[in-house]
Tab-separated table of C-alpha atoms in Angstrom:
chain	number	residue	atom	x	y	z
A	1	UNK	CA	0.000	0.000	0.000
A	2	UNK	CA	1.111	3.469	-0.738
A	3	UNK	CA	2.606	5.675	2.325
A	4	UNK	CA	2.406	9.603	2.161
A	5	UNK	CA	5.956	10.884	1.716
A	6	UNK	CA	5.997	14.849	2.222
A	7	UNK	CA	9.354	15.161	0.320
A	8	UNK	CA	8.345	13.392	-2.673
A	9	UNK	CA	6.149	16.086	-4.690
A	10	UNK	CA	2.591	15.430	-6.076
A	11	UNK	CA	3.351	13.244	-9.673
A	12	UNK	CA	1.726	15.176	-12.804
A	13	UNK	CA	-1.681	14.902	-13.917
A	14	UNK	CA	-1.697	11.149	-15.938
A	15	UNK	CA	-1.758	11.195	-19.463
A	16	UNK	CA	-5.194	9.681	-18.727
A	17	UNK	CA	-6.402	12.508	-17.028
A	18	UNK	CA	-5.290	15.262	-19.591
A	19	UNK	CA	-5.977	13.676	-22.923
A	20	UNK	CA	-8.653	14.847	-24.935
A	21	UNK	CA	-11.660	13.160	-26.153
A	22	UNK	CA	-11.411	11.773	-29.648
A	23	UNK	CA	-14.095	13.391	-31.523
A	24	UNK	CA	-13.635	12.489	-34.973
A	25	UNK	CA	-13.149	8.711	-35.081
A	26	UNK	CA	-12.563	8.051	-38.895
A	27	UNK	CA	-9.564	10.606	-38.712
A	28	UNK	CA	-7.289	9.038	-36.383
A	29	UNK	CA	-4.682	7.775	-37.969
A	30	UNK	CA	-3.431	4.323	-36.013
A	31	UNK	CA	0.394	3.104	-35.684
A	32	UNK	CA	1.209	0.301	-38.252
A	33	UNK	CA	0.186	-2.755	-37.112
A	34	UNK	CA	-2.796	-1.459	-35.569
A	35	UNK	CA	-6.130	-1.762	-36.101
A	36	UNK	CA	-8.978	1.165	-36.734
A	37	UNK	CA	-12.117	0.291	-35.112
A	38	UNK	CA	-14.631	-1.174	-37.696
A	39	UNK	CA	-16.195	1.407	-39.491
A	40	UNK	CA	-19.571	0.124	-40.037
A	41	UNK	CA	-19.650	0.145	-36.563
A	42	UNK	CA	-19.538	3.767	-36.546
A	43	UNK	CA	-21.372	4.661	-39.533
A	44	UNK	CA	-23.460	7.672	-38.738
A	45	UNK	CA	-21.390	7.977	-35.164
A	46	UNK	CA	-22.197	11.343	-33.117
A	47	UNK	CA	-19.860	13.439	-31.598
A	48	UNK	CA	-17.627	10.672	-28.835
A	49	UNK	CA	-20.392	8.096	-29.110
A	50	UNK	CA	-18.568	5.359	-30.683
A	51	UNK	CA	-18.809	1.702	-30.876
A	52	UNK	CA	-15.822	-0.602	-30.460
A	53	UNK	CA	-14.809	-4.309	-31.866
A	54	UNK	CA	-13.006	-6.946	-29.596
A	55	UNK	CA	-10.145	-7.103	-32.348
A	56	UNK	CA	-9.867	-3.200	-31.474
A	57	UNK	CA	-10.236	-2.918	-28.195
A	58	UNK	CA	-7.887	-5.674	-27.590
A	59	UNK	CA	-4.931	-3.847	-28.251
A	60	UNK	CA	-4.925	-1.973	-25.292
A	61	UNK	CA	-4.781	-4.465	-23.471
A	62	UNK	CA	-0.817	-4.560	-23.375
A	63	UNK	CA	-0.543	-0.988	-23.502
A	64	UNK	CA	-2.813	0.673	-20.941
A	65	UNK	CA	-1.450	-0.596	-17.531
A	66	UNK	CA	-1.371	2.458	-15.508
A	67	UNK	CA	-3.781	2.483	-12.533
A	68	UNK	CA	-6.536	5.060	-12.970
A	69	UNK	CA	-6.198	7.779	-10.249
A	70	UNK	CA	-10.284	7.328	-9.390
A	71	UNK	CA	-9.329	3.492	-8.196
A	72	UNK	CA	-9.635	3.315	-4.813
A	73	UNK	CA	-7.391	0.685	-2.650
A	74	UNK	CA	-9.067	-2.546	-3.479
A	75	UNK	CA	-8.383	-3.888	-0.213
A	76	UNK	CA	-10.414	-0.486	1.502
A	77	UNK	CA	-13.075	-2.119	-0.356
A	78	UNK	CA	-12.727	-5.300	0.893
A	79	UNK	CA	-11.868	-6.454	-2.670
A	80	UNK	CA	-9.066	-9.016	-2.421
A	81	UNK	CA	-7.983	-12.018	-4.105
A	82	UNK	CA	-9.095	-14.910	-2.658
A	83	UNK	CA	-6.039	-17.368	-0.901
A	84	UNK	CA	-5.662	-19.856	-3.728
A	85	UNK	CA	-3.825	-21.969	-1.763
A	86	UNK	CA	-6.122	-23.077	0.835
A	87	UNK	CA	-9.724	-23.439	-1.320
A	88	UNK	CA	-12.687	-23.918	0.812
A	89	UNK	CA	-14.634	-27.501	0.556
B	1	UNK	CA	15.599	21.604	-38.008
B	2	UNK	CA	13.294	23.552	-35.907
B	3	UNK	CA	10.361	21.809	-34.343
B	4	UNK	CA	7.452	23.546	-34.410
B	5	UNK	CA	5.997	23.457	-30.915
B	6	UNK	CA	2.553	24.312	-31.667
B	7	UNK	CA	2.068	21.634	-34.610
B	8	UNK	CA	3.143	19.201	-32.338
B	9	UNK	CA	1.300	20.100	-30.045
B	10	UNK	CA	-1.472	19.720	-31.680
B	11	UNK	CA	-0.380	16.609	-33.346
B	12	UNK	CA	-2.601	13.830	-32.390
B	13	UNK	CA	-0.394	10.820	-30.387
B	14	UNK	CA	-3.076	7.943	-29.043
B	15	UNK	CA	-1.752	5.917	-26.448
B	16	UNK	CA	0.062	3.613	-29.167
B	17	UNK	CA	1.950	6.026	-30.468
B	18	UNK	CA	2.954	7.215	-27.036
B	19	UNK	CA	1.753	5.003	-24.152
B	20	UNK	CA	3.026	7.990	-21.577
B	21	UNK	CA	2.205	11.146	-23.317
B	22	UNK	CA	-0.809	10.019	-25.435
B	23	UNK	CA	-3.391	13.237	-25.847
B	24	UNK	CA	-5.943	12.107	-27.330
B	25	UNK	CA	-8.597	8.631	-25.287
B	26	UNK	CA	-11.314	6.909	-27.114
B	27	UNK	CA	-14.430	8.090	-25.647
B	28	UNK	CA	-17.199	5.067	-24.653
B	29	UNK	CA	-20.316	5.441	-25.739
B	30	UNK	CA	-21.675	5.318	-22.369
B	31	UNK	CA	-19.900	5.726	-18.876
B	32	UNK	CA	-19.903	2.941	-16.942
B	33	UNK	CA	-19.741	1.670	-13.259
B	34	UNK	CA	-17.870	-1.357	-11.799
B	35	UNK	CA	-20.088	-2.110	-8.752
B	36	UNK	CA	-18.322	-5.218	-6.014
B	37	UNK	CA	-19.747	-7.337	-3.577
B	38	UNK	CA	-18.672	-10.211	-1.446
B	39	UNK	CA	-18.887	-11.680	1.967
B	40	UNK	CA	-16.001	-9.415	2.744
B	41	UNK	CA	-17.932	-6.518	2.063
B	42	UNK	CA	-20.985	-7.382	3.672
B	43	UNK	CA	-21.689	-5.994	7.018
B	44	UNK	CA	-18.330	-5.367	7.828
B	45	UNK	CA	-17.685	-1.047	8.410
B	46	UNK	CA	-14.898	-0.698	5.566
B	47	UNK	CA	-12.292	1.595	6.457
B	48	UNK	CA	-12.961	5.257	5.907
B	49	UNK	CA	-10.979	6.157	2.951
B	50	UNK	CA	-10.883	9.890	1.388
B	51	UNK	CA	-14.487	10.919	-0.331
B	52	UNK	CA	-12.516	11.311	-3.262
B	53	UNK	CA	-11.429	8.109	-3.809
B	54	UNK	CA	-14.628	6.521	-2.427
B	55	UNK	CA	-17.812	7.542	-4.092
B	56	UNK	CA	-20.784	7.290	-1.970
B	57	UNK	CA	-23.051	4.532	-2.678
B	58	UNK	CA	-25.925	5.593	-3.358
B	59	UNK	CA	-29.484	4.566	-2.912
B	60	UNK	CA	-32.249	3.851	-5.797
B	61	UNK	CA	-35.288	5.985	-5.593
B	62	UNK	CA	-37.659	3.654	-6.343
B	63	UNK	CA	-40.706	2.004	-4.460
B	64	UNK	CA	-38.300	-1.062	-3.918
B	65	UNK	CA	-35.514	0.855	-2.913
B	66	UNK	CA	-36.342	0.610	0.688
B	67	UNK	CA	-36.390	-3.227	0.031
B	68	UNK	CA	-32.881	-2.861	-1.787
B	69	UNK	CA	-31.473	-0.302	1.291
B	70	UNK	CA	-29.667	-3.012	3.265
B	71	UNK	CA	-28.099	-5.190	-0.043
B	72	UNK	CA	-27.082	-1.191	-1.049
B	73	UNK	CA	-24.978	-0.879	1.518
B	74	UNK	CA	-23.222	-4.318	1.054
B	75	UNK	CA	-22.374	-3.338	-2.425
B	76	UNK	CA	-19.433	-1.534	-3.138
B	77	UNK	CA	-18.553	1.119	-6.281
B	78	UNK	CA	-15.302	0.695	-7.357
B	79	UNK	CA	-14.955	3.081	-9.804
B	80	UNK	CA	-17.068	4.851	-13.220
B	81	UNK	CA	-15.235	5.432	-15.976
B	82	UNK	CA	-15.906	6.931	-19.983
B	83	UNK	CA	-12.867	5.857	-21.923
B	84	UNK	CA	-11.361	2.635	-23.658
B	85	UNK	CA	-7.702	3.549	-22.050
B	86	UNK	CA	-9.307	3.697	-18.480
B	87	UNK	CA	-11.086	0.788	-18.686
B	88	UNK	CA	-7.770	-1.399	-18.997
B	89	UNK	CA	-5.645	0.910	-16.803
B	90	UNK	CA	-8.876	-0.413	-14.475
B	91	UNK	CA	-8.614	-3.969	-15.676
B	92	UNK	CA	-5.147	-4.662	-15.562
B	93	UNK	CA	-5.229	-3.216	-11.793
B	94	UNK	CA	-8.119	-5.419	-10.543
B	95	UNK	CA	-8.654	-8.723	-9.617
B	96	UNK	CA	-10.130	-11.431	-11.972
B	97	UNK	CA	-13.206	-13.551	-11.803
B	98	UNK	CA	-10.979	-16.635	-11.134
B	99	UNK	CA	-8.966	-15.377	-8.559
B	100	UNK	CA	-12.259	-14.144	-6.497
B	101	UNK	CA	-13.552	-15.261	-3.413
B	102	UNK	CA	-16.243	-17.790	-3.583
B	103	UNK	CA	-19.201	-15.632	-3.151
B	104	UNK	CA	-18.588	-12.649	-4.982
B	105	UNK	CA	-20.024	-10.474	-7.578
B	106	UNK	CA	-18.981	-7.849	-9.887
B	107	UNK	CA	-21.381	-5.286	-11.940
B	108	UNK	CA	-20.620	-3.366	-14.341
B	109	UNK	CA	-23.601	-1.209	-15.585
B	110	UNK	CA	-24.250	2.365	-17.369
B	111	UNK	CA	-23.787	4.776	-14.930
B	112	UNK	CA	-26.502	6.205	-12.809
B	113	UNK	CA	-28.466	2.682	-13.407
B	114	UNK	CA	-28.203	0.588	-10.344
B	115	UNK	CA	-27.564	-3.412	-10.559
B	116	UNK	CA	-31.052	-4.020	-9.143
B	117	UNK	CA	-34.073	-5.086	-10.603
B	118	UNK	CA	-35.562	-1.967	-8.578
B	119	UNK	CA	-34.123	0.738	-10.502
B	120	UNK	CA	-36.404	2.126	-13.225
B	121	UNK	CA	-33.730	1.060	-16.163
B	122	UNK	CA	-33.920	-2.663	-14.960
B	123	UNK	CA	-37.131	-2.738	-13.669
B	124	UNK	CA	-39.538	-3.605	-16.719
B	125	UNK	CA	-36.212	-5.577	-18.406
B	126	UNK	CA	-34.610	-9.213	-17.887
B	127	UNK	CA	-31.323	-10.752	-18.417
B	128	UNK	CA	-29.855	-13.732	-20.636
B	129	UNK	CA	-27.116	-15.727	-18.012
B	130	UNK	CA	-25.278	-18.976	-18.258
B	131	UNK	CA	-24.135	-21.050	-15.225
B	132	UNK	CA	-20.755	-22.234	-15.765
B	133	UNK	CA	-19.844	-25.356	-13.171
B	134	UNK	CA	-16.651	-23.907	-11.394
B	135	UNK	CA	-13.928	-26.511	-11.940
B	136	UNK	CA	-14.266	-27.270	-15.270
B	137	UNK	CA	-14.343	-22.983	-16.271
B	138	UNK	CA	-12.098	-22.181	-13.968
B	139	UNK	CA	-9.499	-21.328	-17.066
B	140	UNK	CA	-11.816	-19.940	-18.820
B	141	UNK	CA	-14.073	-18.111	-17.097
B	142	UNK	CA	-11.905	-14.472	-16.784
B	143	UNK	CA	-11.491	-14.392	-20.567
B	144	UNK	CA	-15.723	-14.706	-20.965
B	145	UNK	CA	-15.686	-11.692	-18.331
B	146	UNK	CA	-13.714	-10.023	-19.991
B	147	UNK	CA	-15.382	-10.490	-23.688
B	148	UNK	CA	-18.606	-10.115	-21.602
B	149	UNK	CA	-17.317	-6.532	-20.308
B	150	UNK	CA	-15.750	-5.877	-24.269
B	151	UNK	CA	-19.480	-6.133	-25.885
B	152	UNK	CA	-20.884	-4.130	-22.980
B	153	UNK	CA	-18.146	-1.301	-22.887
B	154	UNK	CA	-18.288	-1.058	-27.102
B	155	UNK	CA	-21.721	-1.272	-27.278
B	156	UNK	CA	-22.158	-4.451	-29.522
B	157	UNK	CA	-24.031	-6.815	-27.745
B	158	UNK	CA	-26.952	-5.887	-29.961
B	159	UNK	CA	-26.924	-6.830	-33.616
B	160	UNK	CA	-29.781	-4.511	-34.589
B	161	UNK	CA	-27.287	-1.589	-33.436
B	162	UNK	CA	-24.522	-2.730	-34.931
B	163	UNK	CA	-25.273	-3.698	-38.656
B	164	UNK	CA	-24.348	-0.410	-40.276
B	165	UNK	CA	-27.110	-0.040	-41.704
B	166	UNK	CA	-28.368	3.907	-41.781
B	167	UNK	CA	-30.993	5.859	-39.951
B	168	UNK	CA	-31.866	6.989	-36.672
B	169	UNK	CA	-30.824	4.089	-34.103
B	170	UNK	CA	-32.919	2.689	-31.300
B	171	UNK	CA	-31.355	3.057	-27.950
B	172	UNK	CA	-29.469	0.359	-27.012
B	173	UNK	CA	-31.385	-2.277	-24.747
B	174	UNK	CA	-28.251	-3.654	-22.269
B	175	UNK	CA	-28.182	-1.598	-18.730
B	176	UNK	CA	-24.938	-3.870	-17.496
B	177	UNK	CA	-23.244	-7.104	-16.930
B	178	UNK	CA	-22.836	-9.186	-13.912
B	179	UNK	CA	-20.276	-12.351	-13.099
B	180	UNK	CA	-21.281	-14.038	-10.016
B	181	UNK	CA	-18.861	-16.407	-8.526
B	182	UNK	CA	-20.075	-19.047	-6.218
B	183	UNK	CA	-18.820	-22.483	-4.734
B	184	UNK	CA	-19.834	-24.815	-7.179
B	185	UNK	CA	-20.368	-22.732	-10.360
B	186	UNK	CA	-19.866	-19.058	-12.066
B	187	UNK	CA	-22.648	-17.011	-13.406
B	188	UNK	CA	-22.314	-15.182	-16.521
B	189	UNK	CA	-25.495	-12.239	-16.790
B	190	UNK	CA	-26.294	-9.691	-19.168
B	191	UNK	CA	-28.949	-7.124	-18.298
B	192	UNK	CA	-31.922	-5.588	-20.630
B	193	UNK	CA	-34.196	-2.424	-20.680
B	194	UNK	CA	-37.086	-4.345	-21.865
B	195	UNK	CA	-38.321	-8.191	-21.796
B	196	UNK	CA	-40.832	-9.480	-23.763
B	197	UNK	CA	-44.109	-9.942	-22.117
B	198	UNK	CA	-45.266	-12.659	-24.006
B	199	UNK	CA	-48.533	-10.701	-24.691
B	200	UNK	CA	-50.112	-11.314	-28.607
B	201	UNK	CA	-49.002	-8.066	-30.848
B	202	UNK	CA	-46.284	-7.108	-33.409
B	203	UNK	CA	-44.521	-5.296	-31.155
B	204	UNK	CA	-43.519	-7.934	-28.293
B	205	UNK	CA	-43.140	-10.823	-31.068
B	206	UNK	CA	-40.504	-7.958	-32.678
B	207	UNK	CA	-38.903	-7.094	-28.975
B	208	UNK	CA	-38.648	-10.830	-28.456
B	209	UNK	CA	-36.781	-11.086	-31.790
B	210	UNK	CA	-34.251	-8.921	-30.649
B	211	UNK	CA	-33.757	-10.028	-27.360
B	212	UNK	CA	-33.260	-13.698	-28.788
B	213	UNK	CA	-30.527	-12.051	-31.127
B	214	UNK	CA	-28.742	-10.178	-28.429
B	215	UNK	CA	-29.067	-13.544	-26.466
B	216	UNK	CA	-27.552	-15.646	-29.623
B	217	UNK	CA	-23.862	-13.005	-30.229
B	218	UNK	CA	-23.625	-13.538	-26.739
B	219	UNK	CA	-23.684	-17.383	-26.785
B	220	UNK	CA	-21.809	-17.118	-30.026
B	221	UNK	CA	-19.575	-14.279	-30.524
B	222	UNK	CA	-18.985	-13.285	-26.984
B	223	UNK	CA	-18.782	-16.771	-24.967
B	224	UNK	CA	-17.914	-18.469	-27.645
B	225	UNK	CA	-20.394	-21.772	-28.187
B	226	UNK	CA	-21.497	-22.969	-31.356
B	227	UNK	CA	-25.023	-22.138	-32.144
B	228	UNK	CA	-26.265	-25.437	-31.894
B	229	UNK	CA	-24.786	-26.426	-29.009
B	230	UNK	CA	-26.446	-27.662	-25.756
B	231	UNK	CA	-24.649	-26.318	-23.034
B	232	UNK	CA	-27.189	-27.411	-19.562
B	233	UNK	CA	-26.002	-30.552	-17.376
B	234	UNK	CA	-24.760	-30.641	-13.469
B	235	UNK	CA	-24.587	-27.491	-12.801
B	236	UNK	CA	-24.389	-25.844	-15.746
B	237	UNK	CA	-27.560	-23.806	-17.868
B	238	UNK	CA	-27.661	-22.738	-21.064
B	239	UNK	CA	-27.788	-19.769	-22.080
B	240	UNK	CA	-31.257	-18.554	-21.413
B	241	UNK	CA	-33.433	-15.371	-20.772
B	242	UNK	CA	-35.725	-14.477	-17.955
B	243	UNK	CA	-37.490	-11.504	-17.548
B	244	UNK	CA	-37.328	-9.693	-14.094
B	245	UNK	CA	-40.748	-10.213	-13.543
B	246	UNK	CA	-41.053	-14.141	-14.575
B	247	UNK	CA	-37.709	-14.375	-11.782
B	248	UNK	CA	-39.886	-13.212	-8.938
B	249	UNK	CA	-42.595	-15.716	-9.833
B	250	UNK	CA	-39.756	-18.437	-8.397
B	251	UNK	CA	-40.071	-20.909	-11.801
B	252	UNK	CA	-43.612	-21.681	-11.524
B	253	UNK	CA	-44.856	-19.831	-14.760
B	254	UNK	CA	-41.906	-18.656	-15.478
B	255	UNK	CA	-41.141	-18.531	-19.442
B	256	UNK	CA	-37.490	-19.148	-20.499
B	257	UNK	CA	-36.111	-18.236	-23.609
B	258	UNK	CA	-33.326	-20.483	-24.985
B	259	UNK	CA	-30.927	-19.758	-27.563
């Protein structure tokens, strides 16, 4: 668990926190070797109200690891891993 | 050469492009809420941890919400969030379905709808599920949860929705998702607005069409069973739909649909 450390300053708002919302969909242009959503998903798409494919939103999968600020401490919410060693019967 | 700070500033980097200094998320196309309970949870005064990081629970305003009080207060919100990149930043921080204790549920529904048959979104509605007998989906069960919460999150559980065919769309008819784990099995459940009544008329033979077709990707495309096949034995269902209503009524004229 984390422990408040006065001298180490506040990090910087998350990437997360500060991007913007995509508003165009068709426009963004993806890395090679990624995937665009599938368009006829988004065919007549409003303004951020998109659909999404599995194939899609797959690939972030690998890439978005960072803990969202808004998560509390699981265990504060009494949500722990069970012990897998000793199952109950 | 010079860079130009203001064109690339404004150049648009998604998080694989730059998986630190991405500025641009993919927007869902609703929010959602990741709702927990388990025995750990349940009666138990949780540590008070900053209102910022712990939402208040809140209660449904409904007739039955005085019914639903106590359960309320069991259940636990872990977090709401409105964008693809969030959602697995959430994922890859949380524990799976698997790895659970043995009485726990997780429910993640649009935000501001409650996982309750009480609140007015779920009230008139139903839900498809599948009991999965624990040791034989042990292995498998996180990746259905997690295909389960992919259809939900990108909105494509319903095929009339997402056949790209023009015009103005109907809203969509799934208010959340819900895996259950228990001793002997896992439940798999998927949430609607509506349920067909079973009453003669166009319109509930058409609402029944589209329930059994929302009921059929999710066998098919999202848990992954062949069309065909029959999934029910000890202790497992198939996939099958019951309307909130018809649940209440404790089997006796209650009217499953089967896909």
């Amino acid at each position: 668990s984390s422990t408040k450390n006065p001298a180490i300053p506040a990090p910087l708002p998350s990437a997360l926190a500060t991007a913007r919302i995509i508003e165009d969909i068709g426009s963004i242009q993806y890395p090679e070797g990624f995937k665009s959503p599938k368009p006829e998903l988004n065919v007549n798409a409003k303004q951020g109200k998109f659909r999404y494919d599995r194939d899609f939103l797959l690939q972030f999968m690998a890439v978005c690891k960072e803990k969202p600020d808004s998560l509390p401490p699981l265990d504060a919410i009494g949500l722990e891993p069970a012990d897998q060693s000793f199952p109950i019967t | 050469q010079e860079v130009d700070m203001q064109a690339q500033a404004d150049t648009i980097r998604t998080v694989f492009s730059d998986p630190t200094n991405f500025n641009v998320k993919h927007p869902l196309y609703s929010p959602w809420t990741l709702w927990f309970d388990s025995p750990a949870t349940k009666g138990r005064n949780l540590p008070q941890t900053p209102m910022t990081s712990f939402p208040q629970t809140p209660v449904p305003h409904t007739p039955g919400g005085i019914a639903a009080q106590g359960w309320m207060e069991d259940i636990k919100k872990v977090i709401t969030f409105d964008s693809v990149e969030e959602f697995w930043g959430l994922y890859n921080n949380i524990v799976p379905p698997s790895q659970l204790p043995q009485k726990a549920n997780y429910y993640l529904f649009k935000e501001g709808i409650i996982p309750a048959w009480e609140d007015e979104a779920n009230k008139n509605g139903g839900k498809w599920s599948i009991q999965l007998p624990r040791d034989k989906n042990r292995a498998v069960v996180d990746k259905m949860w997690l295909y389960t919460m992919l259809a939900a999150i990108g909105e494509t559980f319903d095929p009339l929705l997402t056949s790209g065919e023009g015009g103005e769309q109907p809203t969509s008819l799934i208010t959340g998702v819900i895996v259950s784990t228990r001793p002997q099995f896992y439940r798999i459940s998927l949430w609607t607005r509506t349920a067909p009544t079973g009453a003669a008329g166009a319109d509930d033979d058409k609402l029944r069409e589209r329930i059994e077709s929302i009921g059929r990707h999710f066998k098919t495309n999202v848990l992954g069973y062949p069309e065909g096949q029959r999934l029910a034995g000890a202790l497992a269902t198939e996939v099958e739909f019951l309307s909130h209503k018809d649940s209440e009524k404790k089997g006796k004229q209650a009217k499953k649909i089967v896909v």
